[in-house]
Structure formats: C-alpha cells, structure tokens
Amino acid sequence: MLDRMQRLRRGAITAVGSAAAVVVLASCGGEGPHNSQNTLHPDGPAAHKILNLLTPFFWVAVVVGVGVLVMTIFVALRFRERPGEERSPVQTHGNVVLEVSWTIIPFLILAVMAVPTVATIFNLAKIPKGPNVIHVDVAARQWFWQYQYTDKGTGFYTANEMHIPINRPVVLSLTSNNVIHSFWVPQLAGKKDVVPGHPNTLTIEASHPGTFTGQCAEYCGLSHANMRLRVVAESESDYDAWVAQQQAPLTAAKVDQFTKQISSKWGCLSCHSVTNRSSGTDQVTATIGPNLTHVGDREAFAGDIYQMTLDNLTKWVYDAPGQKPAGPLKGWMPNFSKSGMTMTEAQQIAKYLLCDTATDPNSHPECR
Ligand code: CUA
C-alpha cells in the first residue's frame, strides 16, 4: 500500500515537472509575451475581434477540459480495484439519461459557440469602402511579398515591407502565380490563404504606430520559413511622406548606372526593375524579383530575413542561394560567384542598391 502511494506521488511529481517544463520552454520562443507576432496582443480591429472570440471559447474549453480530467482521475482512484478485492463490474445495458445528456450538452455548447463564430467570420469578410480605405495588391512569390499600392495618385511597387497609416483600413488583394501561400500579420489580422487562380481579400488595420512582423503561414517550398514581412504603421503625415519617397523616380543617371553598367553584365533587369511607374515610357518592366527602385529604404531584404546592410547585401549579390536555400527552383536569383563575379564587384552592386536607391543615403552608416 505504501509502495503504491510512493509510486503515485512520484508519478504526480513527474507530471507537474513536465508541465512546468513545457510552459517554460514555450515562453523561450520569440522575445517573450511581447514579441511582435503575438495574437494575444492585437493592435487592430480585425485582430481584436478574433481575440474577443477566442478568449471566451478558451475558458469554455478550459472548464470542459479540466472537468473531464478531474472526473477521470476521480473515477480511476475512487473505483479502482484494491488489493485482495475480487469483483467484476455490475453488468448494465446502457443508461439512456446519461447517453442523451452527454450528446445534447456538447451539441448545445457548440451551437451557442457557432453564433458569434459565424457572425465574426461574416464581419471580417466585409470589404470596407470609401475614401478612407487604402488598397494594396499583394502578390506572393517564392519567396517574398510584392506590393503594389493601387489607389489614385500611387501605383508604385515595393516588397516585403508595407507602410500603412494608422486607423485606416487597408484592403489587400492577395494573388499568387505559383503555389499557395498564406499572408499573416498576427497583431493586425488573421491568416488568409493566397491561392493561385483565386484572388482573396484581407483587411488589416493598425491602431498604433509601430512595426508589426508577419510571415507566410502556408508551406510553399524550401524557403517557406524565409518568407517574412513587416508592416510599418505610422501617422498620416509620415505615411504621406513615405508614399512620396516611393513614388519618386531614381534620377536618369542612377537608372543608367543600373541598366548600362550593372544589368548589362549580369542581366538583373530580366527579373528586377529600378522604376516604380505603373504607366508611361519608364514603367515597371519586370516583376519576377523584388522592385529595386527604393530597396535601400527598406529595413530588411530577401523576404525580410536580412537587415539592410552593405555586408549582407554583398553576400546576397555574390551568392544568393547560399544565403537563402532555393533548391531546384527555376528563375531564381543565381549564384553569381559561379558566373565569375568577384567579391569586389558584388560589393559595388550592393553599394549601389544600398546607397543610390535610398531616399536618404545618410541613414546607412556605410554610405556616409
Ligand atoms: Cu509562402 Cu510559405
């Protein structure tokens, strides 16, 4: 009897220890509970609606889960066979009251939960209209996000880093020309799949200025985990300033430098553009790779995985597949070191990308 108690106690200690380890290890991910991809810290109406739905359901699930667990443990202990006791269970033919009630109670719980769930789904699917709304076409590529701002007076392209003004709904039109991806910025909205041949719409909105990171949430190939993004929410005036910067074309001399010196040797223009115009003679010609017009203005590159520094860009230009695995994917940034590019040449190109495309080159210490 004592032996059994000891075993029971040891089992309980192990269980509590394991549970504590799970909690501690889980909190190691990211930067703790206040990391920028935490659905429990929403910063926009859509994300708030989702959390408002999730919270009561979580507690209902806790009550049901704990109830079942406690009852199971109680029954196992209370009705266990004791040493020296010889007995077989009483044979019965079911229990109508019990069976009907444990069918009807879960049905009622689920039926009640369905009402706010369906209401929230319809509410989130509504596409806001009006002059307040901002529109961005999001194209998922393997593996980065291309954005085109489509409202009147805009029309420019950018990649991975999206700027939005606070307190204004931003309607994203999600398309893919390759495989299925999923656009997810946890603090601003739920996930939405990006499906080839089936454009989807997602509305995001931020209530406070800040940088909200996100990522592709649907396995889309070797560098799926390297398909991140960030949304920079800012005041209306900061946003307007950013739009003006992105719209501004590079000087003819800078475009020539890229076209006649860099691309003529390495063929960059077959995938990238250094123009941001959606019409006219100098319009965007290639959208296979990220638009490079103002790549130096972004905080990170390559699917938002590398900080925008001269060193990182140099390594990238020299041997992109070595920096971000692509596997056998065709039409991807090649390993230029294999085509004879030297580190010095790679650094010159990186310097162009960092310093000549940036609206304010002084923001990079390497350009000063
Ligand atoms: Cu795109 Cu995963």
Short mmCIF file of C-alpha atoms and ligand atoms in Angstrom, two decimals:
data_model
loop_
_atom_site.label_atom_id
_atom_site.label_comp_id
_atom_site.label_asym_id
_atom_site.label_seq_id
_atom_site.Cartn_x
_atom_site.Cartn_y
_atom_site.Cartn_z
CA MET A 1 0.00 0.00 0.00
CA LEU A 2 2.84 2.37 0.95
CA ASP A 3 4.69 1.33 -2.20
CA ARG A 4 1.68 2.26 -4.31
CA MET A 5 1.34 5.67 -2.63
CA GLN A 6 5.01 6.34 -3.32
CA ARG A 7 4.62 5.42 -6.96
CA LEU A 8 1.55 7.63 -7.21
CA ARG A 9 3.41 10.55 -5.65
CA ARG A 10 6.41 10.07 -7.92
CA GLY A 11 4.07 9.99 -10.93
CA ALA A 12 2.42 13.22 -9.83
CA ILE A 13 5.78 14.95 -9.40
CA THR A 14 6.86 13.86 -12.89
CA ALA A 15 3.61 15.14 -14.39
CA VAL A 16 3.86 18.54 -12.69
CA GLY A 17 7.56 18.81 -13.65
CA SER A 18 6.84 18.05 -17.32
CA ALA A 19 4.00 20.57 -17.42
CA ALA A 20 6.26 23.26 -15.91
CA ALA A 21 9.00 22.47 -18.46
CA VAL A 22 6.53 22.86 -21.33
CA VAL A 23 5.42 26.27 -20.04
CA VAL A 24 9.00 27.49 -19.51
CA LEU A 25 10.24 26.23 -22.91
CA ALA A 26 7.24 27.66 -24.73
CA SER A 27 7.99 31.11 -23.34
CA CYS A 28 11.52 30.94 -24.83
CA GLY A 29 10.18 31.39 -28.37
CA GLY A 30 10.48 34.89 -29.88
CA GLU A 31 11.01 37.75 -27.49
CA GLY A 32 8.65 36.68 -24.75
CA PRO A 33 4.99 37.53 -24.47
CA HIS A 34 5.51 40.98 -26.03
CA ASN A 35 7.14 39.84 -29.26
CA SER A 36 5.66 41.42 -32.35
CA GLN A 37 3.90 38.29 -33.60
CA ASN A 38 1.63 37.67 -30.67
CA THR A 39 -2.06 37.22 -31.42
CA LEU A 40 -2.75 37.83 -27.72
CA HIS A 41 -1.59 41.44 -28.16
CA PRO A 42 -3.77 42.64 -31.05
CA ASP A 43 -3.38 46.16 -32.39
CA GLY A 44 -6.18 46.50 -34.91
CA PRO A 45 -9.95 45.98 -35.12
CA ALA A 46 -9.73 42.67 -37.01
CA ALA A 47 -7.19 41.19 -34.61
CA HIS A 48 -9.27 42.43 -31.64
CA LYS A 49 -12.41 40.77 -32.97
CA ILE A 50 -10.55 37.49 -33.31
CA LEU A 51 -9.18 37.71 -29.76
CA ASN A 52 -12.63 38.65 -28.42
CA LEU A 53 -13.93 35.44 -29.95
CA LEU A 54 -11.02 33.33 -28.83
CA THR A 55 -10.93 34.40 -25.17
CA PRO A 56 -14.38 33.17 -24.01
CA PHE A 57 -14.00 29.96 -26.05
CA PHE A 58 -10.65 29.33 -24.44
CA TRP A 59 -12.22 29.49 -20.97
CA VAL A 60 -15.16 27.29 -22.00
CA ALA A 61 -12.59 24.77 -23.26
CA VAL A 62 -10.63 25.07 -20.00
CA VAL A 63 -13.77 24.38 -17.92
CA VAL A 64 -14.75 21.38 -20.07
CA GLY A 65 -11.17 20.07 -20.21
CA VAL A 66 -10.49 20.40 -16.50
CA GLY A 67 -13.93 18.91 -15.71
CA VAL A 68 -13.27 15.84 -17.83
CA LEU A 69 -9.77 15.45 -16.40
CA VAL A 70 -10.90 15.76 -12.79
CA MET A 71 -13.78 13.31 -13.27
CA THR A 72 -11.48 10.80 -14.99
CA ILE A 73 -8.93 10.95 -12.18
CA PHE A 74 -11.64 10.78 -9.52
CA VAL A 75 -13.32 7.74 -11.06
CA ALA A 76 -9.98 5.99 -11.61
CA LEU A 77 -8.99 6.45 -7.96
CA ARG A 78 -12.40 6.02 -6.32
CA PHE A 79 -13.40 2.85 -8.14
CA ARG A 80 -10.05 1.16 -8.59
CA GLU A 81 -9.68 -2.44 -7.56
CA ARG A 82 -8.00 -2.68 -4.19
CA PRO A 83 -5.54 -5.47 -3.24
CA GLY A 84 -7.27 -8.64 -2.16
CA GLU A 85 -10.54 -7.47 -3.62
CA GLU A 86 -12.15 -9.81 -6.10
CA ARG A 87 -15.00 -8.30 -8.08
CA SER A 88 -16.36 -7.91 -11.57
CA PRO A 89 -18.24 -4.78 -12.62
CA VAL A 90 -22.00 -4.74 -12.48
CA GLN A 91 -23.32 -5.58 -15.95
CA THR A 92 -25.79 -2.97 -17.26
CA HIS A 93 -27.38 -2.28 -20.61
CA GLY A 94 -26.51 1.40 -21.10
CA ASN A 95 -28.08 4.39 -19.44
CA VAL A 96 -30.49 6.42 -21.57
CA VAL A 97 -30.41 9.57 -19.38
CA LEU A 98 -26.60 9.68 -19.36
CA GLU A 99 -26.23 8.97 -23.06
CA VAL A 100 -28.79 11.56 -24.13
CA SER A 101 -27.34 14.22 -21.84
CA TRP A 102 -23.72 13.75 -22.93
CA THR A 103 -24.88 14.07 -26.51
CA ILE A 104 -27.13 17.08 -26.01
CA ILE A 105 -24.85 19.15 -23.74
CA PRO A 106 -21.87 19.27 -26.17
CA PHE A 107 -24.30 19.92 -29.02
CA LEU A 108 -25.77 22.90 -27.16
CA ILE A 109 -22.32 24.26 -26.26
CA LEU A 110 -21.18 24.03 -29.89
CA ALA A 111 -24.44 25.50 -31.17
CA VAL A 112 -24.07 28.51 -28.86
CA MET A 113 -20.41 28.95 -29.87
CA ALA A 114 -21.34 28.83 -33.56
CA VAL A 115 -23.40 32.03 -33.32
CA PRO A 116 -20.57 34.50 -32.54
CA THR A 117 -18.15 32.48 -34.70
CA VAL A 118 -20.26 32.75 -37.84
CA ALA A 119 -21.06 36.41 -37.07
CA THR A 120 -17.33 37.21 -36.74
CA ILE A 121 -16.49 35.36 -39.96
CA PHE A 122 -19.04 37.42 -41.90
CA ASN A 123 -17.99 40.61 -40.14
CA LEU A 124 -14.30 40.08 -41.00
CA ALA A 125 -15.14 39.20 -44.61
CA LYS A 126 -16.85 42.55 -45.21
CA ILE A 127 -14.75 44.70 -47.54
CA PRO A 128 -14.69 48.32 -46.33
CA LYS A 129 -15.36 51.02 -48.90
CA GLY A 130 -14.91 54.77 -49.03
CA PRO A 131 -12.20 57.39 -49.42
CA ASN A 132 -10.62 56.33 -46.13
CA VAL A 133 -9.71 52.90 -47.45
CA ILE A 134 -6.24 52.08 -48.80
CA HIS A 135 -5.75 49.38 -51.42
CA VAL A 136 -2.68 47.25 -51.94
CA ASP A 137 -2.23 44.38 -54.39
CA VAL A 138 -0.21 41.68 -52.67
CA ALA A 139 1.49 39.12 -54.90
CA ALA A 140 3.05 36.14 -53.16
CA ARG A 141 6.26 34.97 -54.81
CA GLN A 142 8.70 32.22 -53.95
CA TRP A 143 9.81 33.65 -51.56
CA PHE A 144 8.95 37.24 -50.94
CA TRP A 145 5.92 39.52 -50.92
CA GLN A 146 5.39 42.03 -53.70
CA TYR A 147 3.14 45.00 -53.01
CA GLN A 148 1.61 47.45 -55.42
CA TYR A 149 -0.26 50.41 -53.99
CA THR A 150 -3.18 50.90 -56.33
CA ASP A 151 -5.04 53.97 -55.06
CA LYS A 152 -5.27 57.05 -57.23
CA GLY A 153 -2.04 59.02 -57.11
CA THR A 154 0.01 55.95 -56.16
CA GLY A 155 0.71 52.88 -58.30
CA PHE A 156 4.23 52.14 -57.11
CA TYR A 157 5.73 48.75 -56.29
CA THR A 158 7.61 47.69 -53.20
CA ALA A 159 8.44 44.42 -51.46
CA ASN A 160 8.21 42.74 -48.05
CA GLU A 161 7.87 45.97 -46.09
CA MET A 162 4.44 47.57 -46.23
CA HIS A 163 3.71 51.00 -44.80
CA ILE A 164 0.19 51.88 -43.67
CA PRO A 165 -1.29 54.88 -41.89
CA ILE A 166 -2.84 54.12 -38.50
CA ASN A 167 -6.61 53.92 -38.03
CA ARG A 168 -7.34 53.42 -41.71
CA PRO A 169 -8.49 50.10 -43.16
CA VAL A 170 -6.11 48.65 -45.73
CA VAL A 171 -7.69 46.21 -48.18
CA LEU A 172 -5.22 43.69 -49.51
CA SER A 173 -5.93 41.82 -52.76
CA LEU A 174 -3.98 38.61 -52.45
CA THR A 175 -2.80 36.74 -55.54
CA SER A 176 -0.24 34.10 -56.36
CA ASN A 177 1.14 32.92 -59.71
CA ASN A 178 2.90 29.93 -58.22
CA VAL A 179 1.83 27.89 -55.19
CA ILE A 180 -0.41 28.50 -52.16
CA HIS A 181 0.92 30.91 -49.54
CA SER A 182 -0.75 32.49 -46.53
CA PHE A 183 -0.49 36.14 -45.51
CA TRP A 184 -0.32 36.56 -41.75
CA VAL A 185 0.42 39.55 -39.54
CA PRO A 186 -0.80 38.19 -36.18
CA GLN A 187 -1.24 41.52 -34.41
CA LEU A 188 -3.28 43.06 -37.23
CA ALA A 189 -5.49 40.31 -38.65
CA GLY A 190 -5.97 36.59 -39.09
CA LYS A 191 -4.38 34.42 -41.75
CA LYS A 192 -5.61 34.46 -45.32
CA ASP A 193 -4.51 31.95 -47.93
CA VAL A 194 -3.05 33.27 -51.16
CA VAL A 195 -4.26 30.84 -53.79
CA PRO A 196 -3.26 30.69 -57.46
CA GLY A 197 -6.25 31.46 -59.68
CA HIS A 198 -8.43 32.59 -56.78
CA PRO A 199 -7.85 36.17 -55.59
CA ASN A 200 -8.61 36.65 -51.90
CA THR A 201 -9.17 39.79 -49.88
CA LEU A 202 -7.97 40.63 -46.38
CA THR A 203 -8.45 43.83 -44.43
CA ILE A 204 -5.75 44.92 -42.00
CA GLU A 205 -5.67 47.97 -39.78
CA ALA A 206 -3.34 49.19 -37.03
CA SER A 207 -4.41 51.35 -34.10
CA HIS A 208 -0.93 52.49 -33.05
CA PRO A 209 2.31 53.36 -34.80
CA GLY A 210 4.82 50.53 -34.78
CA THR A 211 6.36 47.71 -36.73
CA PHE A 212 4.31 44.54 -36.94
CA THR A 213 6.07 41.49 -38.28
CA GLY A 214 4.42 38.64 -40.09
CA GLN A 215 5.19 35.63 -42.18
CA CYS A 216 3.92 33.23 -44.76
CA ALA A 217 1.81 30.68 -42.93
CA GLU A 218 1.39 28.02 -45.59
CA TYR A 219 4.20 25.71 -46.61
CA CYS A 220 5.29 26.95 -50.04
CA GLY A 221 8.64 25.33 -50.74
CA LEU A 222 12.16 25.19 -49.40
CA SER A 223 12.35 28.80 -48.17
CA HIS A 224 8.82 28.99 -46.77
CA ALA A 225 10.28 29.90 -43.39
CA ASN A 226 12.25 32.69 -45.10
CA MET A 227 9.15 34.41 -46.41
CA ARG A 228 8.57 37.01 -43.77
CA LEU A 229 7.20 40.52 -43.94
CA ARG A 230 6.71 43.61 -41.87
CA VAL A 231 4.01 46.22 -41.70
CA VAL A 232 5.12 49.66 -40.59
CA ALA A 233 2.16 51.58 -39.18
CA GLU A 234 2.70 55.30 -38.93
CA SER A 235 0.96 58.65 -38.65
CA GLU A 236 -0.85 60.04 -41.67
CA SER A 237 1.92 62.59 -42.34
CA ASP A 238 4.70 60.00 -42.04
CA TYR A 239 2.76 57.75 -44.38
CA ASP A 240 2.28 60.50 -46.94
CA ALA A 241 5.99 61.26 -46.80
CA TRP A 242 6.80 57.60 -47.35
CA VAL A 243 4.43 57.39 -50.34
CA ALA A 244 6.07 60.46 -51.89
CA GLN A 245 9.50 58.83 -51.41
CA GLN A 246 8.41 55.58 -53.00
CA GLN A 247 6.77 57.39 -55.92
CA ALA A 248 9.84 59.47 -56.65
CA PRO A 249 11.79 58.04 -59.59
CA LEU A 250 15.52 57.48 -59.46
CA THR A 251 17.48 60.07 -61.41
CA ALA A 252 18.21 59.21 -65.05
CA ALA A 253 21.89 58.89 -64.16
CA LYS A 254 21.16 56.30 -61.48
CA VAL A 255 18.85 54.33 -63.77
CA ASP A 256 21.55 54.41 -66.46
CA GLN A 257 24.13 53.19 -63.99
CA PHE A 258 22.00 50.19 -63.20
CA THR A 259 20.95 49.49 -66.78
CA LYS A 260 24.22 50.10 -68.58
CA GLN A 261 26.80 49.09 -66.01
CA ILE A 262 25.27 46.52 -63.70
CA SER A 263 22.46 44.86 -65.60
CA SER A 264 24.24 44.79 -68.95
CA LYS A 265 26.80 42.48 -67.38
CA TRP A 266 24.64 40.42 -65.00
CA GLY A 267 21.16 40.59 -66.54
CA CYS A 268 19.42 41.96 -63.43
CA LEU A 269 16.68 43.66 -65.47
CA SER A 270 15.25 40.34 -66.62
CA CYS A 271 13.79 39.96 -63.08
CA HIS A 272 14.10 43.35 -61.35
CA SER A 273 13.06 46.92 -62.10
CA VAL A 274 14.58 50.19 -60.96
CA THR A 275 11.49 52.11 -62.00
CA ASN A 276 8.34 52.44 -59.98
CA ARG A 277 5.95 53.79 -62.60
CA SER A 278 2.88 51.77 -63.48
CA SER A 279 2.47 53.67 -66.77
CA GLY A 280 4.46 55.78 -69.22
CA THR A 281 7.68 55.04 -71.04
CA ASP A 282 9.72 54.25 -67.93
CA GLN A 283 7.17 51.88 -66.44
CA VAL A 284 7.92 48.75 -64.46
CA THR A 285 9.12 46.08 -66.82
CA ALA A 286 9.88 43.11 -64.60
CA THR A 287 8.08 41.82 -61.52
CA ILE A 288 9.72 38.43 -61.08
CA GLY A 289 12.07 39.67 -58.37
CA PRO A 290 11.51 42.47 -55.86
CA ASN A 291 11.30 46.01 -57.26
CA LEU A 292 14.64 47.67 -56.53
CA THR A 293 13.72 51.34 -57.07
CA HIS A 294 14.00 52.20 -53.39
CA VAL A 295 15.30 48.95 -51.96
CA GLY A 296 17.76 50.98 -49.85
CA ASP A 297 14.80 52.45 -47.93
CA ARG A 298 13.73 49.07 -46.56
CA GLU A 299 14.84 47.76 -43.20
CA ALA A 300 15.44 44.23 -44.42
CA PHE A 301 15.54 42.22 -47.65
CA ALA A 302 15.32 38.71 -49.11
CA GLY A 303 11.87 38.02 -47.66
CA ASP A 304 12.62 40.30 -44.71
CA ILE A 305 15.23 37.95 -43.29
CA TYR A 306 18.43 40.03 -43.61
CA GLN A 307 18.99 43.51 -42.22
CA MET A 308 19.69 46.03 -44.99
CA THR A 309 23.43 46.39 -44.54
CA LEU A 310 26.26 46.59 -47.05
CA ASP A 311 27.76 43.39 -45.74
CA ASN A 312 24.53 41.40 -46.00
CA LEU A 313 23.73 42.80 -49.46
CA THR A 314 27.22 41.97 -50.71
CA LYS A 315 26.92 38.35 -49.61
CA TRP A 316 23.50 38.21 -51.17
CA VAL A 317 24.53 39.57 -54.57
CA TYR A 318 27.59 37.29 -54.59
CA ASP A 319 25.75 34.06 -53.76
CA ALA A 320 22.03 34.39 -53.06
CA PRO A 321 21.20 30.64 -52.94
CA GLY A 322 23.93 30.30 -50.31
CA GLN A 323 22.09 32.86 -48.17
CA LYS A 324 18.60 31.51 -48.66
CA PRO A 325 18.02 27.97 -49.90
CA ALA A 326 16.04 27.72 -53.12
CA GLY A 327 16.53 24.10 -54.09
CA PRO A 328 15.86 23.32 -57.73
CA LEU A 329 13.50 26.30 -58.18
CA LYS A 330 13.93 27.84 -61.66
CA GLY A 331 14.02 31.56 -62.34
CA TRP A 332 15.57 32.42 -59.01
CA MET A 333 18.42 34.72 -58.03
CA PRO A 334 21.50 32.81 -59.27
CA ASN A 335 24.81 32.24 -57.56
CA PHE A 336 26.74 34.96 -59.42
CA SER A 337 30.06 33.89 -57.93
CA LYS A 338 29.78 30.86 -60.22
CA SER A 339 29.47 33.16 -63.23
CA GLY A 340 32.70 34.90 -62.37
CA MET A 341 31.51 37.75 -60.13
CA THR A 342 34.18 38.84 -57.69
CA MET A 343 33.51 39.95 -54.11
CA THR A 344 34.58 43.49 -55.12
CA GLU A 345 32.03 43.56 -57.91
CA ALA A 346 29.36 42.22 -55.57
CA GLN A 347 30.17 44.96 -53.09
CA GLN A 348 29.93 47.65 -55.77
CA ILE A 349 26.47 46.43 -56.74
CA ALA A 350 25.48 46.18 -53.07
CA LYS A 351 26.66 49.74 -52.54
CA TYR A 352 24.52 50.90 -55.45
CA LEU A 353 21.49 49.09 -54.03
CA LEU A 354 22.03 50.44 -50.54
CA CYS A 355 23.15 54.00 -51.20
CA ASP A 356 21.92 55.02 -54.65
CA THR A 357 18.36 53.78 -54.21
CA ALA A 358 17.87 55.09 -50.66
CA THR A 359 15.92 58.31 -50.29
CA ASP A 360 18.30 59.28 -47.52
CA PRO A 361 21.65 57.51 -48.03
CA ASN A 362 22.86 59.07 -44.76
CA SER A 363 20.55 56.70 -42.91
CA HIS A 364 23.12 53.97 -43.69
CA PRO A 365 26.50 54.42 -41.99
CA GLU A 366 28.14 52.58 -44.92
CA CYS A 367 27.03 55.31 -47.36
CA ARG A 368 28.33 58.32 -45.48
CU1 CUA B 1 4.98 31.42 -48.93
CU2 CUA B 1 5.07 29.80 -47.22
#
